[in-house]
Amino acid sequence: MTDDLVSTESVIELRIENIALLFDPLDPFPTPSRDLSKTAEDFIVEWARELPRRNPIRLILHIPQSGQHDLSQLQVAFSNHFRQRARRVKGDIDELFGVGRTSLMIGLATLIACVLGGQVAVMLLGSGSAARILSEGLIILGWVANWRPLEIFLYGWWPLARRRKLFQRLAEMPVEVLTT
């Protein structure tokens, strides 16, 4: 294996005065089950987005030496938090596809109705300009009704899938604590 193919580790560094600031103060659960604070999560996620996607990520926490710190559950807490975030995004993807399926059924029914309506217009009004305008307008309307489901199935889920993969990477990252 050449050196070009070996991925290097990407590092996120976070300096914090107190470990408690990493966690949501309103979450009543003990540390391994607590959610990260919005600020800490946003900082980590934004930094991770800028890192190469193929590299594993490692988190280094810089904390002051003074004070009591319960460091034993930090790895579990970070893994639990980001694993839960990945599950939530998976639920968002599933919900989006559900909306897409419903929208597709409505869109296809609308398209069929518009095509049939256009044919009826030609039969009733003849082959004149009014019948063609009405017929083609209905066909355009039928295709426009399918715009949203096509957008969902072709492009709409990509950002969510990328976010889920990022959360999965963050759930696997080792956490290292350095005292200053």
CSV table of N, CA and C in Angstrom, one decimal:
chain,number,residue,atom,x,y,z
A,1,MET,N,0.8,-1.2,0.0
A,1,MET,CA,0.0,0.0,0.0
A,1,MET,C,0.9,1.2,0.0
A,2,THR,N,0.6,2.2,-0.9
A,2,THR,CA,1.4,3.4,-0.9
A,2,THR,C,1.0,4.4,0.1
A,3,ASP,N,1.8,5.4,0.3
A,3,ASP,CA,1.5,6.4,1.3
A,3,ASP,C,0.4,7.3,0.9
A,4,ASP,N,0.1,7.4,-0.5
A,4,ASP,CA,-1.0,8.2,-1.0
A,4,ASP,C,-2.3,7.6,-0.5
A,5,LEU,N,-2.4,6.3,-0.4
A,5,LEU,CA,-3.7,5.7,-0.1
A,5,LEU,C,-4.0,5.6,1.4
A,6,VAL,N,-3.0,5.8,2.2
A,6,VAL,CA,-3.2,5.8,3.7
A,6,VAL,C,-3.9,7.1,4.1
A,7,SER,N,-5.0,6.9,4.8
A,7,SER,CA,-5.7,8.2,5.3
A,7,SER,C,-5.1,8.5,6.6
A,8,THR,N,-4.9,9.8,6.8
A,8,THR,CA,-4.4,10.3,8.1
A,8,THR,C,-5.6,10.7,9.0
A,9,GLU,N,-5.3,10.8,10.2
A,9,GLU,CA,-6.4,11.1,11.2
A,9,GLU,C,-6.6,12.6,11.2
A,10,SER,N,-7.8,13.1,11.3
A,10,SER,CA,-8.1,14.5,11.4
A,10,SER,C,-8.5,14.7,12.8
A,11,VAL,N,-8.0,15.9,13.3
A,11,VAL,CA,-8.2,16.2,14.7
A,11,VAL,C,-9.0,17.4,14.9
A,12,ILE,N,-10.0,17.3,15.9
A,12,ILE,CA,-10.8,18.5,16.3
A,12,ILE,C,-10.3,18.8,17.7
A,13,GLU,N,-9.9,20.0,18.0
A,13,GLU,CA,-9.5,20.4,19.3
A,13,GLU,C,-10.5,21.4,19.9
A,14,LEU,N,-10.8,21.2,21.2
A,14,LEU,CA,-11.8,22.0,21.9
A,14,LEU,C,-11.2,22.4,23.3
A,15,ARG,N,-11.1,23.6,23.5
A,15,ARG,CA,-10.6,24.1,24.9
A,15,ARG,C,-11.9,24.5,25.7
A,16,ILE,N,-12.0,23.9,26.9
A,16,ILE,CA,-13.2,24.1,27.7
A,16,ILE,C,-12.7,24.3,29.1
A,17,GLU,N,-13.4,25.3,29.8
A,17,GLU,CA,-13.0,25.6,31.2
A,17,GLU,C,-13.6,24.5,32.2
A,18,ASN,N,-14.7,23.9,31.8
A,18,ASN,CA,-15.4,23.0,32.7
A,18,ASN,C,-16.1,22.0,31.9
A,19,ILE,N,-16.0,20.7,32.2
A,19,ILE,CA,-16.6,19.6,31.4
A,19,ILE,C,-18.1,19.8,31.4
A,20,ALA,N,-18.7,20.3,32.4
A,20,ALA,CA,-20.1,20.5,32.5
A,20,ALA,C,-20.6,21.4,31.4
A,21,LEU,N,-19.8,22.3,30.9
A,21,LEU,CA,-20.2,23.2,29.8
A,21,LEU,C,-20.4,22.4,28.5
A,22,LEU,N,-19.9,21.2,28.4
A,22,LEU,CA,-20.1,20.4,27.2
A,22,LEU,C,-21.5,19.9,27.0
A,23,PHE,N,-22.2,19.8,28.1
A,23,PHE,CA,-23.5,19.1,28.1
A,23,PHE,C,-24.7,20.1,28.3
A,24,ASP,N,-25.8,19.7,27.9
A,24,ASP,CA,-27.0,20.5,28.0
A,24,ASP,C,-27.4,20.6,29.5
A,25,PRO,N,-27.5,21.8,30.0
A,25,PRO,CA,-27.8,21.9,31.4
A,25,PRO,C,-29.2,21.5,31.8
A,26,LEU,N,-30.1,21.4,30.8
A,26,LEU,CA,-31.5,21.1,31.1
A,26,LEU,C,-31.7,19.6,31.1
A,27,ASP,N,-30.7,18.8,30.6
A,27,ASP,CA,-30.9,17.4,30.5
A,27,ASP,C,-30.6,16.7,31.9
A,28,PRO,N,-31.6,16.1,32.5
A,28,PRO,CA,-31.5,15.6,33.8
A,28,PRO,C,-30.7,14.3,34.0
A,29,PHE,N,-30.3,13.6,32.9
A,29,PHE,CA,-29.7,12.3,32.9
A,29,PHE,C,-28.2,12.4,33.3
A,30,PRO,N,-27.6,11.3,33.8
A,30,PRO,CA,-26.2,11.4,34.1
A,30,PRO,C,-25.4,11.5,32.8
A,31,THR,N,-24.1,11.8,32.9
A,31,THR,CA,-23.2,12.1,31.8
A,31,THR,C,-23.3,11.2,30.6
A,32,PRO,N,-23.2,9.9,30.8
A,32,PRO,CA,-23.1,9.1,29.5
A,32,PRO,C,-24.4,9.2,28.7
A,33,SER,N,-25.5,9.6,29.3
A,33,SER,CA,-26.8,9.6,28.5
A,33,SER,C,-27.2,11.1,28.2
A,34,ARG,N,-26.4,12.0,28.7
A,34,ARG,CA,-26.8,13.4,28.5
A,34,ARG,C,-26.5,13.9,27.0
A,35,ASP,N,-27.3,14.8,26.6
A,35,ASP,CA,-27.0,15.4,25.3
A,35,ASP,C,-25.9,16.5,25.4
A,36,LEU,N,-25.2,16.6,24.3
A,36,LEU,CA,-24.2,17.7,24.3
A,36,LEU,C,-24.9,19.0,24.2
A,37,SER,N,-24.3,20.1,24.7
A,37,SER,CA,-24.9,21.4,24.5
A,37,SER,C,-24.9,21.8,23.1
A,38,LYS,N,-25.9,22.6,22.7
A,38,LYS,CA,-26.0,23.0,21.3
A,38,LYS,C,-24.7,23.7,20.8
A,39,THR,N,-24.1,24.5,21.6
A,39,THR,CA,-22.9,25.2,21.3
A,39,THR,C,-21.7,24.2,21.0
A,40,ALA,N,-21.6,23.2,21.9
A,40,ALA,CA,-20.5,22.2,21.7
A,40,ALA,C,-20.7,21.4,20.5
A,41,GLU,N,-22.0,20.9,20.3
A,41,GLU,CA,-22.3,20.1,19.1
A,41,GLU,C,-22.0,20.9,17.9
A,42,ASP,N,-22.5,22.1,17.8
A,42,ASP,CA,-22.3,23.0,16.6
A,42,ASP,C,-20.9,23.2,16.3
A,43,PHE,N,-20.1,23.4,17.3
A,43,PHE,CA,-18.6,23.7,17.1
A,43,PHE,C,-18.0,22.4,16.5
A,44,ILE,N,-18.3,21.2,17.1
A,44,ILE,CA,-17.7,20.0,16.7
A,44,ILE,C,-18.1,19.6,15.2
A,45,VAL,N,-19.4,19.8,15.0
A,45,VAL,CA,-20.0,19.4,13.7
A,45,VAL,C,-19.4,20.3,12.6
A,46,GLU,N,-19.4,21.6,12.9
A,46,GLU,CA,-18.9,22.5,11.8
A,46,GLU,C,-17.4,22.3,11.5
A,47,TRP,N,-16.6,22.0,12.6
A,47,TRP,CA,-15.2,21.7,12.3
A,47,TRP,C,-15.1,20.4,11.5
A,48,ALA,N,-15.9,19.4,11.9
A,48,ALA,CA,-15.8,18.1,11.2
A,48,ALA,C,-16.2,18.2,9.8
A,49,ARG,N,-17.2,19.1,9.4
A,49,ARG,CA,-17.6,19.3,8.0
A,49,ARG,C,-16.4,19.7,7.2
A,50,GLU,N,-15.5,20.4,7.7
A,50,GLU,CA,-14.4,21.0,7.0
A,50,GLU,C,-13.2,20.0,6.8
A,51,LEU,N,-13.3,18.8,7.5
A,51,LEU,CA,-12.3,17.8,7.4
A,51,LEU,C,-12.5,16.9,6.3
A,52,PRO,N,-11.4,16.3,5.8
A,52,PRO,CA,-11.6,15.3,4.7
A,52,PRO,C,-12.5,14.2,5.1
A,53,ARG,N,-13.4,13.8,4.2
A,53,ARG,CA,-14.5,12.8,4.5
A,53,ARG,C,-13.9,11.4,4.8
A,54,ARG,N,-12.8,11.1,4.2
A,54,ARG,CA,-12.2,9.7,4.3
A,54,ARG,C,-11.4,9.5,5.6
A,55,ASN,N,-11.0,10.6,6.2
A,55,ASN,CA,-10.1,10.5,7.4
A,55,ASN,C,-10.9,10.2,8.6
A,56,PRO,N,-10.4,9.3,9.5
A,56,PRO,CA,-11.1,9.2,10.8
A,56,PRO,C,-10.8,10.5,11.6
A,57,ILE,N,-11.7,10.7,12.5
A,57,ILE,CA,-11.7,11.9,13.3
A,57,ILE,C,-11.4,11.6,14.8
A,58,ARG,N,-10.6,12.4,15.4
A,58,ARG,CA,-10.2,12.3,16.8
A,58,ARG,C,-10.5,13.7,17.5
A,59,LEU,N,-11.1,13.6,18.7
A,59,LEU,CA,-11.4,14.8,19.4
A,59,LEU,C,-10.4,15.0,20.6
A,60,ILE,N,-9.8,16.1,20.7
A,60,ILE,CA,-8.9,16.4,21.8
A,60,ILE,C,-9.6,17.5,22.6
A,61,LEU,N,-9.8,17.3,23.9
A,61,LEU,CA,-10.4,18.3,24.8
A,61,LEU,C,-9.3,18.8,25.7
A,62,HIS,N,-9.1,20.1,25.7
A,62,HIS,CA,-8.1,20.8,26.6
A,62,HIS,C,-8.9,21.3,27.7
A,63,ILE,N,-8.6,20.8,28.9
A,63,ILE,CA,-9.3,21.3,30.1
A,63,ILE,C,-8.3,21.7,31.2
A,64,PRO,N,-8.6,22.7,32.0
A,64,PRO,CA,-7.7,23.1,33.1
A,64,PRO,C,-7.5,21.9,34.1
A,65,GLN,N,-6.3,21.9,34.6
A,65,GLN,CA,-5.9,20.9,35.6
A,65,GLN,C,-6.7,21.0,36.9
A,66,SER,N,-7.0,22.2,37.2
A,66,SER,CA,-7.7,22.4,38.5
A,66,SER,C,-9.1,22.0,38.4
A,67,GLY,N,-9.7,21.6,39.5
A,67,GLY,CA,-11.1,21.2,39.5
A,67,GLY,C,-11.4,19.7,39.3
A,68,GLN,N,-12.6,19.3,39.7
A,68,GLN,CA,-13.0,17.9,39.6
A,68,GLN,C,-13.6,17.7,38.2
A,69,HIS,N,-13.1,16.7,37.6
A,69,HIS,CA,-13.6,16.3,36.3
A,69,HIS,C,-13.9,14.8,36.2
A,70,ASP,N,-15.1,14.5,35.8
A,70,ASP,CA,-15.4,13.0,35.6
A,70,ASP,C,-15.2,12.7,34.2
A,71,LEU,N,-14.0,12.2,33.9
A,71,LEU,CA,-13.6,12.0,32.5
A,71,LEU,C,-13.9,10.6,32.0
A,72,SER,N,-14.3,9.7,32.9
A,72,SER,CA,-14.4,8.3,32.6
A,72,SER,C,-15.5,8.0,31.6
A,73,GLN,N,-16.6,8.9,31.6
A,73,GLN,CA,-17.7,8.6,30.7
A,73,GLN,C,-17.8,9.5,29.5
A,74,LEU,N,-16.7,10.3,29.2
A,74,LEU,CA,-16.8,11.2,28.1
A,74,LEU,C,-16.9,10.5,26.7
A,75,GLN,N,-16.1,9.5,26.5
A,75,GLN,CA,-16.1,8.7,25.3
A,75,GLN,C,-17.5,8.2,25.0
A,76,VAL,N,-18.1,7.6,26.0
A,76,VAL,CA,-19.4,7.0,25.9
A,76,VAL,C,-20.4,8.1,25.6
A,77,ALA,N,-20.3,9.2,26.3
A,77,ALA,CA,-21.3,10.3,26.2
A,77,ALA,C,-21.2,10.9,24.7
A,78,PHE,N,-20.0,11.1,24.2
A,78,PHE,CA,-19.9,11.6,22.8
A,78,PHE,C,-20.5,10.6,21.8
A,79,SER,N,-20.1,9.3,22.0
A,79,SER,CA,-20.6,8.3,21.1
A,79,SER,C,-22.1,8.2,21.1
A,80,ASN,N,-22.7,8.2,22.4
A,80,ASN,CA,-24.1,8.1,22.5
A,80,ASN,C,-24.8,9.3,21.8
A,81,HIS,N,-24.3,10.4,22.0
A,81,HIS,CA,-24.9,11.6,21.5
A,81,HIS,C,-25.0,11.6,20.0
A,82,PHE,N,-23.8,11.4,19.4
A,82,PHE,CA,-23.8,11.4,17.9
A,82,PHE,C,-24.5,10.2,17.3
A,83,ARG,N,-24.5,9.1,17.9
A,83,ARG,CA,-25.2,7.9,17.4
A,83,ARG,C,-26.7,8.2,17.4
A,84,GLN,N,-27.2,8.9,18.5
A,84,GLN,CA,-28.6,9.3,18.6
A,84,GLN,C,-28.9,10.3,17.5
A,85,ARG,N,-28.0,11.3,17.2
A,85,ARG,CA,-28.2,12.2,16.2
A,85,ARG,C,-28.3,11.6,14.8
A,86,ALA,N,-27.5,10.5,14.6
A,86,ALA,CA,-27.5,9.8,13.3
A,86,ALA,C,-28.9,9.1,13.2
A,87,ARG,N,-29.4,8.5,14.3
A,87,ARG,CA,-30.7,7.8,14.2
A,87,ARG,C,-31.8,8.8,13.9
A,88,ARG,N,-31.7,10.0,14.5
A,88,ARG,CA,-32.7,11.1,14.2
A,88,ARG,C,-32.7,11.5,12.7
A,89,VAL,N,-31.5,11.6,12.2
A,89,VAL,CA,-31.4,12.0,10.7
A,89,VAL,C,-32.0,10.8,9.9
A,90,LYS,N,-31.7,9.6,10.3
A,90,LYS,CA,-32.3,8.4,9.6
A,90,LYS,C,-33.8,8.5,9.6
A,91,GLY,N,-34.4,8.9,10.7
A,91,GLY,CA,-35.8,9.1,10.8
A,91,GLY,C,-36.3,10.2,9.9
A,92,ASP,N,-35.5,11.3,9.8
A,92,ASP,CA,-35.8,12.3,8.8
A,92,ASP,C,-35.8,11.8,7.4
A,93,ILE,N,-34.8,11.0,7.1
A,93,ILE,CA,-34.7,10.5,5.7
A,93,ILE,C,-36.0,9.6,5.4
A,94,ASP,N,-36.3,8.7,6.4
A,94,ASP,CA,-37.5,7.9,6.2
A,94,ASP,C,-38.7,8.7,6.1
A,95,GLU,N,-38.9,9.7,6.9
A,95,GLU,CA,-40.0,10.6,6.7
A,95,GLU,C,-40.1,11.3,5.4
A,96,LEU,N,-38.9,11.8,4.9
A,96,LEU,CA,-38.8,12.4,3.6
A,96,LEU,C,-39.2,11.5,2.5
A,97,PHE,N,-38.8,10.2,2.5
A,97,PHE,CA,-39.2,9.2,1.5
A,97,PHE,C,-40.7,8.9,1.6
A,98,GLY,N,-41.2,8.9,2.8
A,98,GLY,CA,-42.7,8.7,3.0
A,98,GLY,C,-43.4,9.8,2.3
A,99,VAL,N,-43.0,11.1,2.5
A,99,VAL,CA,-43.6,12.2,1.8
A,99,VAL,C,-43.4,12.1,0.3
A,100,GLY,N,-42.3,11.6,-0.1
A,100,GLY,CA,-42.0,11.4,-1.5
A,100,GLY,C,-42.9,10.4,-2.1
A,101,ARG,N,-43.1,9.3,-1.4
A,101,ARG,CA,-44.0,8.3,-2.0
A,101,ARG,C,-45.5,8.8,-2.1
A,102,THR,N,-45.9,9.5,-1.0
A,102,THR,CA,-47.3,10.1,-1.1
A,102,THR,C,-47.4,11.1,-2.2
A,103,SER,N,-46.4,12.0,-2.3
A,103,SER,CA,-46.4,13.0,-3.3
A,103,SER,C,-46.4,12.4,-4.7
A,104,LEU,N,-45.6,11.3,-4.8
A,104,LEU,CA,-45.5,10.6,-6.1
A,104,LEU,C,-46.9,10.0,-6.5
A,105,MET,N,-47.6,9.4,-5.6
A,105,MET,CA,-48.9,8.9,-5.9
A,105,MET,C,-49.9,10.0,-6.3
A,106,ILE,N,-49.8,11.1,-5.6
A,106,ILE,CA,-50.7,12.2,-6.0
A,106,ILE,C,-50.3,12.8,-7.3
A,107,GLY,N,-49.0,12.9,-7.5
A,107,GLY,CA,-48.5,13.5,-8.8
A,107,GLY,C,-48.8,12.6,-10.0
A,108,LEU,N,-48.7,11.3,-9.8
A,108,LEU,CA,-49.0,10.4,-10.9
A,108,LEU,C,-50.5,10.4,-11.2
A,109,ALA,N,-51.3,10.4,-10.2
A,109,ALA,CA,-52.8,10.5,-10.4
A,109,ALA,C,-53.1,11.8,-11.1
A,110,THR,N,-52.5,12.9,-10.7
A,110,THR,CA,-52.7,14.2,-11.3
A,110,THR,C,-52.3,14.1,-12.8
A,111,LEU,N,-51.1,13.5,-13.1
A,111,LEU,CA,-50.7,13.4,-14.5
A,111,LEU,C,-51.6,12.6,-15.3
A,112,ILE,N,-52.1,11.5,-14.8
A,112,ILE,CA,-53.1,10.7,-15.5
A,112,ILE,C,-54.3,11.4,-15.8
A,113,ALA,N,-54.8,12.1,-14.8
A,113,ALA,CA,-56.1,12.9,-14.9
A,113,ALA,C,-55.9,14.0,-16.0
A,114,CYS,N,-54.7,14.7,-15.9
A,114,CYS,CA,-54.4,15.8,-16.9
A,114,CYS,C,-54.3,15.2,-18.3
A,115,VAL,N,-53.6,14.1,-18.5
A,115,VAL,CA,-53.5,13.5,-19.9
A,115,VAL,C,-54.9,13.2,-20.4
A,116,LEU,N,-55.7,12.5,-19.5
A,116,LEU,CA,-57.0,12.1,-20.0
A,116,LEU,C,-57.9,13.4,-20.2
A,117,GLY,N,-57.8,14.4,-19.3
A,117,GLY,CA,-58.5,15.6,-19.5
A,117,GLY,C,-58.1,16.3,-20.8
A,118,GLY,N,-56.8,16.3,-21.2
A,118,GLY,CA,-56.4,16.8,-22.4
A,118,GLY,C,-57.0,16.1,-23.6
A,119,GLN,N,-57.1,14.8,-23.5
A,119,GLN,CA,-57.7,14.0,-24.6
A,119,GLN,C,-59.2,14.3,-24.7
A,120,VAL,N,-59.8,14.5,-23.6
A,120,VAL,CA,-61.3,14.8,-23.6
A,120,VAL,C,-61.5,16.2,-24.2
A,121,ALA,N,-60.6,17.1,-23.9
A,121,ALA,CA,-60.7,18.5,-24.4
A,121,ALA,C,-60.6,18.5,-26.0
A,122,VAL,N,-59.6,17.7,-26.5
A,122,VAL,CA,-59.5,17.5,-27.9
A,122,VAL,C,-60.7,16.9,-28.6
A,123,MET,N,-61.3,15.9,-27.9
A,123,MET,CA,-62.5,15.2,-28.4
A,123,MET,C,-63.6,16.2,-28.4
A,124,LEU,N,-63.8,17.0,-27.4
A,124,LEU,CA,-65.0,17.9,-27.3
A,124,LEU,C,-64.8,19.2,-28.1
A,125,LEU,N,-63.6,19.7,-28.1
A,125,LEU,CA,-63.4,21.0,-28.8
A,125,LEU,C,-62.8,20.9,-30.2
A,126,GLY,N,-62.4,19.7,-30.6
A,126,GLY,CA,-61.8,19.5,-31.9
A,126,GLY,C,-60.3,19.7,-31.8
A,127,SER,N,-59.7,19.9,-33.0
A,127,SER,CA,-58.3,20.1,-33.0
A,127,SER,C,-57.8,21.5,-33.2
A,128,GLY,N,-58.6,22.5,-32.7
A,128,GLY,CA,-58.3,23.9,-32.8
A,128,GLY,C,-57.3,24.3,-31.8
A,129,SER,N,-57.0,25.6,-31.9
A,129,SER,CA,-56.0,26.2,-31.0
A,129,SER,C,-56.4,26.1,-29.5
A,130,ALA,N,-57.6,26.4,-29.2
A,130,ALA,CA,-58.1,26.3,-27.8
A,130,ALA,C,-58.0,24.9,-27.2
A,131,ALA,N,-58.3,23.9,-28.0
A,131,ALA,CA,-58.2,22.5,-27.5
A,131,ALA,C,-56.7,22.2,-27.3
A,132,ARG,N,-55.8,22.6,-28.2
A,132,ARG,CA,-54.4,22.3,-28.0
A,132,ARG,C,-53.8,23.0,-26.8
A,133,ILE,N,-54.2,24.3,-26.7
A,133,ILE,CA,-53.7,25.1,-25.5
A,133,ILE,C,-54.1,24.4,-24.2
A,134,LEU,N,-55.4,24.0,-24.1
A,134,LEU,CA,-55.9,23.4,-22.9
A,134,LEU,C,-55.3,22.0,-22.7
A,135,SER,N,-55.2,21.2,-23.8
A,135,SER,CA,-54.6,19.9,-23.7
A,135,SER,C,-53.1,20.0,-23.2
A,136,GLU,N,-52.3,20.8,-23.9
A,136,GLU,CA,-50.9,21.0,-23.5
A,136,GLU,C,-50.7,21.6,-22.1
A,137,GLY,N,-51.6,22.5,-21.8
A,137,GLY,CA,-51.6,23.1,-20.4
A,137,GLY,C,-51.8,22.1,-19.4
A,138,LEU,N,-52.8,21.2,-19.6
A,138,LEU,CA,-53.0,20.1,-18.6
A,138,LEU,C,-51.9,19.2,-18.5
A,139,ILE,N,-51.2,18.9,-19.6
A,139,ILE,CA,-50.0,18.0,-19.6
A,139,ILE,C,-48.9,18.6,-18.8
A,140,ILE,N,-48.7,19.9,-19.0
A,140,ILE,CA,-47.7,20.6,-18.2
A,140,ILE,C,-48.0,20.6,-16.7
A,141,LEU,N,-49.3,20.9,-16.4
A,141,LEU,CA,-49.7,20.8,-15.0
A,141,LEU,C,-49.5,19.4,-14.4
A,142,GLY,N,-49.7,18.4,-15.2
A,142,GLY,CA,-49.5,17.0,-14.7
A,142,GLY,C,-48.0,16.8,-14.4
A,143,TRP,N,-47.1,17.3,-15.2
A,143,TRP,CA,-45.7,17.1,-15.0
A,143,TRP,C,-45.2,17.9,-13.8
A,144,VAL,N,-45.8,19.2,-13.7
A,144,VAL,CA,-45.4,20.0,-12.6
A,144,VAL,C,-45.8,19.4,-11.2
A,145,ALA,N,-46.9,18.7,-11.2
A,145,ALA,CA,-47.4,18.0,-10.0
A,145,ALA,C,-46.4,16.9,-9.6
A,146,ASN,N,-45.5,16.5,-10.5
A,146,ASN,CA,-44.5,15.5,-10.1
A,146,ASN,C,-43.2,16.1,-9.8
A,147,TRP,N,-43.1,17.4,-9.8
A,147,TRP,CA,-41.8,18.0,-9.6
A,147,TRP,C,-41.2,17.7,-8.2
A,148,ARG,N,-42.1,17.9,-7.1
A,148,ARG,CA,-41.6,17.7,-5.8
A,148,ARG,C,-41.2,16.2,-5.5
A,149,PRO,N,-42.0,15.2,-5.9
A,149,PRO,CA,-41.5,13.8,-5.6
A,149,PRO,C,-40.2,13.5,-6.4
A,150,LEU,N,-40.1,14.0,-7.6
A,150,LEU,CA,-38.8,13.8,-8.3
A,150,LEU,C,-37.7,14.4,-7.6
A,151,GLU,N,-37.9,15.7,-7.1
A,151,GLU,CA,-36.8,16.4,-6.4
A,151,GLU,C,-36.4,15.6,-5.2
A,152,ILE,N,-37.4,15.1,-4.4
A,152,ILE,CA,-37.1,14.3,-3.2
A,152,ILE,C,-36.3,13.1,-3.6
A,153,PHE,N,-36.7,12.3,-4.5
A,153,PHE,CA,-36.1,11.0,-4.8
A,153,PHE,C,-34.7,11.2,-5.6
A,154,LEU,N,-34.6,12.3,-6.3
A,154,LEU,CA,-33.3,12.4,-7.1
A,154,LEU,C,-32.3,13.2,-6.3
A,155,TYR,N,-32.7,14.2,-5.5
A,155,TYR,CA,-31.7,15.1,-4.9
A,155,TYR,C,-32.0,15.4,-3.4
A,156,GLY,N,-33.2,15.4,-2.9
A,156,GLY,CA,-33.6,15.9,-1.6
A,156,GLY,C,-33.0,15.2,-0.4
A,157,TRP,N,-32.7,13.9,-0.6
A,157,TRP,CA,-32.2,13.1,0.5
A,157,TRP,C,-30.6,13.2,0.7
A,158,TRP,N,-29.9,13.7,-0.3
A,158,TRP,CA,-28.5,13.7,-0.3
A,158,TRP,C,-27.9,14.5,1.0
A,159,PRO,N,-28.3,15.7,1.2
A,159,PRO,CA,-27.8,16.4,2.4
A,159,PRO,C,-28.0,15.7,3.7
A,160,LEU,N,-29.2,15.1,3.8
A,160,LEU,CA,-29.5,14.3,5.0
A,160,LEU,C,-28.6,13.1,5.2
A,161,ALA,N,-28.4,12.4,4.1
A,161,ALA,CA,-27.5,11.2,4.1
A,161,ALA,C,-26.1,11.6,4.5
A,162,ARG,N,-25.6,12.8,3.9
A,162,ARG,CA,-24.3,13.2,4.3
A,162,ARG,C,-24.2,13.6,5.8
A,163,ARG,N,-25.2,14.2,6.3
A,163,ARG,CA,-25.2,14.6,7.7
A,163,ARG,C,-25.2,13.3,8.6
A,164,ARG,N,-26.0,12.3,8.2
A,164,ARG,CA,-26.1,11.1,8.9
A,164,ARG,C,-24.7,10.4,9.0
A,165,LYS,N,-24.0,10.4,7.8
A,165,LYS,CA,-22.7,9.8,7.7
A,165,LYS,C,-21.7,10.6,8.6
A,166,LEU,N,-21.8,11.9,8.7
A,166,LEU,CA,-21.0,12.7,9.5
A,166,LEU,C,-21.2,12.4,11.0
A,167,PHE,N,-22.5,12.3,11.4
A,167,PHE,CA,-22.8,11.9,12.8
A,167,PHE,C,-22.3,10.5,13.1
A,168,GLN,N,-22.3,9.6,12.2
A,168,GLN,CA,-21.8,8.2,12.4
A,168,GLN,C,-20.3,8.3,12.6
A,169,ARG,N,-19.6,9.1,11.8
A,169,ARG,CA,-18.2,9.3,12.0
A,169,ARG,C,-17.8,9.9,13.3
A,170,LEU,N,-18.6,10.9,13.7
A,170,LEU,CA,-18.4,11.5,15.0
A,170,LEU,C,-18.7,10.6,16.2
A,171,ALA,N,-19.6,9.7,16.0
A,171,ALA,CA,-20.0,8.7,17.1
A,171,ALA,C,-18.8,7.7,17.3
A,172,GLU,N,-18.0,7.5,16.2
A,172,GLU,CA,-16.9,6.6,16.3
A,172,GLU,C,-15.5,7.2,16.7
A,173,MET,N,-15.5,8.6,16.8
A,173,MET,CA,-14.2,9.2,17.1
A,173,MET,C,-13.8,9.0,18.5
A,174,PRO,N,-12.5,8.7,18.7
A,174,PRO,CA,-11.9,8.7,20.0
A,174,PRO,C,-11.8,10.1,20.7
A,175,VAL,N,-12.0,10.1,22.0
A,175,VAL,CA,-12.0,11.4,22.7
A,175,VAL,C,-10.7,11.3,23.6
A,176,GLU,N,-9.9,12.3,23.5
A,176,GLU,CA,-8.7,12.4,24.3
A,176,GLU,C,-8.8,13.7,25.1
A,177,VAL,N,-8.4,13.6,26.4
A,177,VAL,CA,-8.4,14.7,27.3
A,177,VAL,C,-7.0,15.1,27.7
A,178,LEU,N,-6.7,16.4,27.5
A,178,LEU,CA,-5.4,16.9,27.8
A,178,LEU,C,-5.6,18.0,28.9
A,179,THR,N,-4.9,17.9,30.0
A,179,THR,CA,-5.0,18.9,31.0
A,179,THR,C,-4.0,20.0,30.8
A,180,THR,N,-4.4,21.2,31.0
A,180,THR,CA,-3.5,22.4,30.8
A,180,THR,C,-3.1,23.0,32.1
